[in-house]
Short mmCIF file of C-alpha atoms in Angstrom, two decimals:
data_model
loop_
_atom_site.label_atom_id
_atom_site.label_comp_id
_atom_site.label_asym_id
_atom_site.label_seq_id
_atom_site.Cartn_x
_atom_site.Cartn_y
_atom_site.Cartn_z
CA MET A 1 0.03 -0.02 0.00
CA THR A 2 1.42 3.33 -0.97
CA GLN A 3 1.21 6.58 0.81
CA ALA A 4 -1.43 7.92 -1.57
CA ASP A 5 -3.53 4.80 -0.88
CA LEU A 6 -3.25 5.36 2.87
CA ILE A 7 -4.32 8.95 2.58
CA ALA A 8 -7.22 8.00 0.34
CA ALA A 9 -8.31 5.39 2.92
CA LEU A 10 -8.56 7.95 5.71
CA PRO A 11 -12.13 8.82 6.65
CA GLU A 12 -13.59 12.18 5.70
CA GLY A 13 -13.42 14.94 8.24
CA ARG A 14 -16.34 15.16 10.61
CA LEU A 15 -16.80 18.89 9.93
CA PRO A 16 -18.45 20.12 6.77
CA PRO A 17 -15.92 21.24 4.08
CA GLY A 18 -17.08 24.82 4.46
CA LEU A 19 -15.80 24.92 8.05
CA MET A 20 -12.46 23.27 7.12
CA ALA A 21 -11.36 26.21 4.94
CA LEU A 22 -9.83 29.38 6.43
CA ARG A 23 -11.60 32.53 5.44
CA PRO A 24 -10.31 36.12 5.88
CA SER A 25 -12.45 36.54 9.00
CA ASP A 26 -10.88 33.41 10.55
CA LEU A 27 -7.41 34.72 9.77
CA LEU A 28 -8.28 38.05 11.38
CA ALA A 29 -9.60 36.29 14.48
CA LEU A 30 -6.40 34.24 14.76
CA PHE A 31 -4.33 37.41 14.38
CA GLY A 32 -6.32 39.13 17.13
CA ALA A 33 -5.89 36.11 19.38
CA GLY A 34 -2.14 36.22 18.78
CA LEU A 35 -2.09 39.92 19.72
CA ILE A 36 -3.98 39.17 22.93
CA VAL A 37 -1.66 36.35 23.88
CA SER A 38 1.45 38.45 23.16
CA ALA A 39 0.08 41.32 25.28
CA LEU A 40 -0.51 38.95 28.17
CA LEU A 41 2.96 37.45 27.88
CA SER A 42 4.51 40.92 27.84
CA LEU A 43 2.61 41.82 31.02
CA LEU A 44 3.87 38.67 32.67
CA ILE A 45 7.53 39.38 31.68
CA LEU A 46 7.34 43.06 32.64
CA PRO A 47 8.26 42.74 36.39
CA PHE A 48 11.42 40.79 35.43
CA THR A 49 12.60 43.28 32.80
CA THR A 50 12.02 46.61 34.58
CA ARG A 51 15.13 48.44 35.68
CA ARG A 52 15.74 48.74 39.40
CA PRO A 53 16.56 52.16 40.82
CA SER A 54 20.27 52.66 41.60
CA ARG A 55 21.66 52.54 45.14
CA LYS A 56 22.23 56.32 44.94
CA THR A 57 18.57 56.97 44.13
CA LEU A 58 17.35 54.67 46.88
CA ILE A 59 19.65 56.29 49.44
CA ARG A 60 18.63 59.78 48.39
CA ALA A 61 14.98 58.76 48.79
CA THR A 62 15.59 58.30 52.55
CA ARG A 63 16.36 62.03 53.11
CA ASP A 64 12.94 62.76 54.65
CA LEU A 65 13.21 60.06 57.31
CA PRO A 66 14.30 60.66 60.89
CA PRO A 67 18.01 59.86 61.45
CA GLU A 68 17.43 56.57 63.25
CA ASP A 69 15.01 55.30 60.61
CA ARG A 70 17.32 56.52 57.86
CA LEU A 71 20.18 54.45 59.25
CA LEU A 72 17.96 51.36 59.28
CA ALA A 73 16.72 52.08 55.76
CA ILE A 74 20.27 52.46 54.44
CA ALA A 75 21.28 49.27 56.08
CA ARG A 76 18.39 47.53 54.32
CA ILE A 77 19.34 49.05 50.99
CA LEU A 78 23.03 48.14 51.25
CA GLY A 79 22.45 44.72 52.82
CA HIS A 80 24.77 45.66 55.71
CA LEU A 81 25.58 48.59 57.96
CA PRO A 82 28.92 50.24 57.20
CA GLU A 83 31.45 50.28 60.07
CA GLU A 84 31.32 54.11 60.27
CA LEU A 85 27.58 54.10 60.98
CA ARG A 86 27.42 51.32 63.57
CA PRO A 87 28.10 53.53 66.66
CA ALA A 88 25.31 55.91 65.55
CA ALA A 89 22.93 53.00 64.89
CA TYR A 90 23.45 51.66 68.41
CA GLY A 91 23.09 55.04 69.98
CA LEU A 92 26.73 55.37 71.10
CA GLU A 93 27.16 58.64 69.17
CA PRO A 94 24.82 60.98 67.34
CA PRO A 95 24.01 60.20 63.74
CA PRO A 96 26.13 62.01 61.09
CA SER A 97 24.70 64.86 59.08
CA GLY A 98 22.68 64.10 55.96
CA GLU A 99 25.52 64.72 53.51
CA ALA A 100 27.99 62.75 55.59
CA LEU A 101 25.57 59.86 55.92
CA GLU A 102 25.03 59.77 52.15
CA ARG A 103 28.78 59.94 51.44
CA ILE A 104 29.45 57.06 53.84
CA ALA A 105 26.60 54.99 52.44
CA LEU A 106 27.55 55.54 48.82
CA SER A 107 31.20 54.77 49.40
CA ALA A 108 30.43 51.54 51.33
CA LYS A 109 31.73 48.41 49.77
CA ARG A 110 29.99 45.04 50.01
CA PRO A 111 31.10 43.15 53.13
CA VAL A 112 33.54 40.31 52.67
CA SER A 113 31.88 37.00 53.60
CA ALA A 114 33.45 34.85 56.30
CA GLU A 115 33.73 31.97 53.90
CA SER A 116 35.92 33.78 51.39
CA SER A 117 38.22 35.40 53.96
CA SER A 118 38.99 32.22 55.91
CA GLY A 119 39.94 28.77 54.91
CA ALA A 120 42.80 26.39 54.63
CA ASP A 121 44.93 28.70 52.47
CA GLY A 122 43.59 32.03 53.76
CA ASP A 123 46.90 33.24 55.25
CA ARG A 124 49.27 31.70 52.68
CA GLY A 125 50.00 34.87 50.73
CA ARG A 126 50.77 37.11 53.77
CA ASP A 127 54.09 35.86 55.10
CA GLY A 128 55.43 34.11 52.07
#
């Protein structure tokens, strides 16, 4: 049996032939459905593709907060509290002025994790 014979042996479609053909209105409906699906997908992807504000912008947004709350907000933004701000955060000394606080926060580096600073060969390069 050849491929043509197999195709000829297949039963007729259950739908009338008029419904099996694509008309311009069907193509337009499919195009509209595609637009709706693409709009929904773009809305789902939007939170992952938006640009986050910079650290500088986030730190400047804390200017209206009281000094104690501002120290806490800066610690949350940076993920740690810089060494220069710790005495002020614990009430051992008054908080620095607004400009000094921003300067310290913007110049703060990420803390070095304990895992990367210690280890079997952590002191190897110091003394030779």
